[in-house]
XYZ file of C-alpha atoms in Angstrom:
286
model
C 0.000 0.000 0.000
C 1.129 3.548 -0.795
C 0.293 6.141 1.861
C 0.101 9.863 1.070
C -0.600 12.886 3.283
C -1.173 15.881 0.962
C -1.430 19.461 2.220
C -4.043 20.661 -0.301
C -7.118 19.315 -2.023
C -5.495 19.897 -5.397
C -2.646 17.603 -4.375
C -5.121 15.018 -3.077
C -7.014 15.126 -6.372
C -3.807 14.702 -8.380
C -2.815 11.683 -6.299
C -6.253 10.083 -6.678
C -6.440 10.864 -10.396
C -3.127 9.193 -11.115
C -3.550 6.265 -8.712
C -3.826 2.690 -9.899
C -5.976 0.123 -8.135
C -8.202 0.773 -5.117
C -7.966 4.277 -3.635
C -9.356 5.359 -0.274
C -9.379 8.766 1.404
C -8.680 8.853 5.125
C -10.350 11.487 7.307
C -11.770 9.762 10.374
C -11.085 6.204 9.270
C -13.872 4.488 11.229
C -14.988 2.651 8.091
C -11.769 2.494 6.067
C -9.630 1.083 8.873
C -12.241 -1.525 9.813
C -12.448 -2.637 6.183
C -8.665 -2.803 6.046
C -8.369 -4.810 9.245
C -11.041 -7.313 8.197
C -9.537 -7.437 4.688
C -12.919 -6.501 3.221
C -11.167 -3.785 1.214
C -7.393 -3.490 0.952
C -6.513 -0.168 -0.694
C -3.569 0.141 -3.035
C -3.425 3.878 -2.286
C -4.399 5.607 0.976
C -4.717 9.408 0.865
C -4.824 10.972 4.327
C -6.510 14.404 4.079
C -6.257 15.434 7.734
C -3.316 17.818 7.132
C -5.233 20.000 4.641
C -6.001 23.482 5.957
C -9.608 23.935 7.122
C -10.658 20.306 7.302
C -10.982 20.463 11.097
C -12.941 23.750 11.219
C -16.604 24.602 11.834
C -17.191 28.151 10.583
C -20.057 30.482 9.705
C -20.944 30.716 6.018
C -23.806 32.756 4.507
C -25.787 32.525 7.738
C -25.284 28.772 7.872
C -22.240 26.616 8.518
C -19.235 25.222 6.698
C -18.040 21.981 8.274
C -14.608 20.628 7.439
C -14.444 17.091 6.135
C -12.354 15.867 9.074
C -14.572 17.391 11.779
C -15.608 14.583 14.121
C -18.941 13.752 15.668
C -17.544 14.664 19.074
C -16.530 18.102 17.815
C -19.985 18.671 16.369
C -21.639 17.684 19.661
C -19.405 20.105 21.551
C -20.234 23.031 19.239
C -23.054 24.806 21.094
C -24.221 27.094 18.263
C -24.353 24.350 15.646
C -26.192 22.045 18.046
C -28.665 24.779 18.951
C -29.523 25.495 15.323
C -29.422 21.948 13.931
C -30.032 19.595 16.886
C -31.333 16.774 14.716
C -28.229 16.773 12.526
C -25.917 16.755 15.539
C -27.959 14.089 17.337
C -27.886 11.839 14.276
C -24.108 12.087 14.109
C -23.914 11.486 17.857
C -25.649 8.107 17.459
C -22.788 6.656 15.421
C -20.732 4.211 17.446
C -19.144 4.566 20.853
C -17.459 7.505 22.565
C -14.173 6.390 21.029
C -15.711 6.217 17.544
C -17.214 9.678 18.027
C -13.701 11.027 18.387
C -12.922 9.903 14.823
C -16.159 9.525 12.815
C -17.046 12.239 10.279
C -20.157 13.285 8.380
C -18.427 12.836 5.044
C -17.105 9.380 5.885
C -20.575 8.282 6.962
C -22.013 9.636 3.708
C -19.367 8.264 1.341
C -19.277 4.810 2.896
C -22.562 4.318 1.052
C -24.433 2.422 3.764
C -28.245 2.663 3.393
C -28.444 2.591 7.212
C -26.008 5.463 7.873
C -27.487 7.595 10.662
C -26.210 11.006 9.620
C -27.309 10.758 5.989
C -31.107 11.165 6.432
C -30.397 14.100 8.755
C -28.096 15.649 6.134
C -30.718 15.197 3.435
C -33.522 16.630 5.567
C -31.326 19.614 6.436
C -30.752 20.374 2.745
C -26.994 20.023 3.062
C -24.786 20.417 0.006
C -21.220 19.197 -0.491
C -18.312 20.755 -2.310
C -16.852 18.100 -4.615
C -13.300 18.747 -5.780
C -11.866 16.796 -8.691
C -9.793 16.989 -11.873
C -12.375 19.320 -13.466
C -12.510 21.728 -10.524
C -14.992 22.108 -7.684
C -18.752 21.698 -7.909
C -21.638 21.647 -5.443
C -23.874 18.599 -5.025
C -26.857 17.835 -2.803
C -26.322 15.219 -0.115
C -29.097 13.004 -1.492
C -27.262 12.725 -4.817
C -24.042 11.278 -3.393
C -24.983 7.663 -2.444
C -26.107 5.578 -5.428
C -26.362 2.169 -3.764
C -24.839 0.072 -0.977
C -21.129 0.940 -0.907
C -21.383 3.161 -3.999
C -21.392 6.907 -4.609
C -21.724 9.275 -7.546
C -18.150 10.533 -7.100
C -15.936 9.999 -10.138
C -12.281 8.956 -10.197
C -10.131 11.630 -8.621
C -13.055 13.370 -6.878
C -13.478 13.850 -3.147
C -15.720 15.856 -0.860
C -13.890 19.016 0.225
C -16.507 20.754 2.419
C -19.954 20.352 3.959
C -22.365 23.287 3.600
C -25.221 23.506 6.101
C -27.858 26.102 5.127
C -28.951 28.964 7.339
C -31.488 27.744 9.868
C -33.645 30.878 10.002
C -36.515 31.560 12.373
C -39.222 29.175 13.567
C -37.498 26.071 12.268
C -36.471 22.757 13.783
C -35.214 19.309 12.886
C -35.081 15.858 14.444
C -33.702 12.399 13.725
C -34.909 9.118 15.199
C -33.944 5.519 14.538
C -35.012 2.061 15.617
C -32.304 -0.430 16.603
C -32.551 -3.900 18.165
C -30.235 -2.966 21.035
C -30.194 0.153 23.180
C -26.782 1.373 21.972
C -24.205 0.982 19.204
C -26.263 -0.858 16.629
C -27.120 -0.300 12.979
C -30.442 1.366 12.198
C -33.275 -0.907 11.167
C -35.102 2.270 10.144
C -34.059 5.903 10.476
C -36.083 9.058 9.849
C -35.181 12.749 9.788
C -37.584 15.678 9.551
C -36.752 19.358 9.129
C -39.509 21.960 8.992
C -40.415 25.605 9.424
C -43.510 27.106 11.033
C -45.423 30.323 10.605
C -47.441 30.458 13.777
C -48.811 26.950 14.128
C -48.820 26.198 10.408
C -45.971 24.341 8.708
C -44.694 26.285 5.704
C -41.649 24.202 4.727
C -40.662 20.580 5.321
C -38.184 17.933 4.247
C -38.469 14.281 5.252
C -35.813 11.622 4.736
C -35.764 7.895 5.484
C -32.798 5.571 5.970
C -32.384 1.770 5.943
C -35.598 1.228 3.962
C -34.138 1.322 0.424
C -30.752 0.933 -1.324
C -30.012 4.576 -0.442
C -31.398 7.100 2.015
C -34.527 8.699 0.560
C -35.841 12.240 0.284
C -39.605 11.646 0.567
C -41.323 14.630 -1.011
C -44.822 13.149 -0.616
C -44.249 12.923 3.140
C -43.211 16.576 3.272
C -46.222 17.645 1.238
C -48.478 15.737 3.635
C -47.651 18.136 6.468
C -46.980 21.446 4.670
C -49.908 23.785 5.237
C -51.096 21.872 8.306
C -50.784 22.365 12.048
C -49.562 18.788 12.359
C -52.917 17.494 13.511
C -53.818 13.813 13.586
C -54.938 13.779 9.955
C -51.641 15.319 8.821
C -49.652 12.853 10.903
C -51.591 9.933 9.432
C -50.940 11.231 5.917
C -47.253 11.661 6.778
C -47.052 8.101 8.072
C -48.791 6.693 5.021
C -46.435 8.555 2.667
C -43.396 7.353 4.603
C -44.544 3.734 4.438
C -45.361 4.025 0.735
C -41.829 5.242 -0.017
C -40.192 2.188 1.559
C -38.449 -0.441 -0.541
C -36.677 -2.444 2.172
C -35.245 -5.948 2.425
C -35.790 -8.804 4.862
C -32.747 -9.499 6.992
C -31.881 -10.680 10.500
C -32.616 -7.248 11.970
C -36.050 -6.657 10.477
C -38.634 -7.783 7.955
C -40.041 -5.753 5.084
C -43.389 -5.479 6.879
C -41.773 -4.376 10.132
C -39.547 -1.759 8.492
C -42.455 -0.335 6.519
C -44.529 -0.007 9.703
C -41.707 1.508 11.753
C -40.987 4.110 9.050
C -44.455 5.570 9.612
C -44.084 5.523 13.381
C -40.704 7.257 13.343
C -41.821 9.842 10.783
C -44.690 10.895 13.043
C -42.508 11.055 16.140
C -39.683 12.944 14.429
C -42.144 15.434 12.937
C -43.605 16.158 16.365
C -40.159 16.804 17.824
C -39.138 19.048 14.909
C -42.464 20.918 15.170
C -41.988 21.567 18.881
C -38.396 22.699 18.306
C -39.529 25.089 15.594
C -41.801 26.803 18.109
C -39.200 27.002 20.855
C -37.055 30.050 21.477
C -33.583 29.478 20.044
């Protein structure tokens, strides 16, 4: 294996572009190093991006936030302003692994690992997060929901890597939440995950985004579920419509952690619960 530690994204791109064989980028390493140790994936080239300026920073950007690609879950949880504005996003990241894992795991690693059950991905999608993608052709912006294309696969092309995470401005009367169901009480993989982000005007919901995880080959942005609650005060009828839309969007598998029927049912339950939490947060003083 060839190990590189570039000091710029341009250098990282050049290394990845010219690399032969399997290439992996190393930021947190909670997936890459496990795959290496179990010999699931043995990279020919490892590109460690932790020395690049800005990758460890959380900074304000256009009223929102720019999160460096090596920022850990622990660092996000300790950032009071980010947590106050986007509690669901931070809580989703905080569910990944143990305390030790939290000290290494990153949003971008969780996204680019391509797991349908990744906890932070539905929260990123619901938040409307975009990523800067740097590659041989320059830098472009891409929505979080467009990055995973299937289990273990992404839309990134050879030589491309994520160079920044862009969290939009939260604004007034808005809130988000993420919930998951797992067989154990801690440190397990989501059987179903659901994130909801919404905005209120008085008691009426004016904007919403709903995302589901672990119920399809990739995390889903469920527009029908969002439309079910926009214009409502989240009454019982709206919640029932939300649940029905969430269930209808599911395309899960049967496995040892849950059946298709169970996952489809739980998606509706979690969507309702997450929406209630996000709705209450949107009405709370920030």
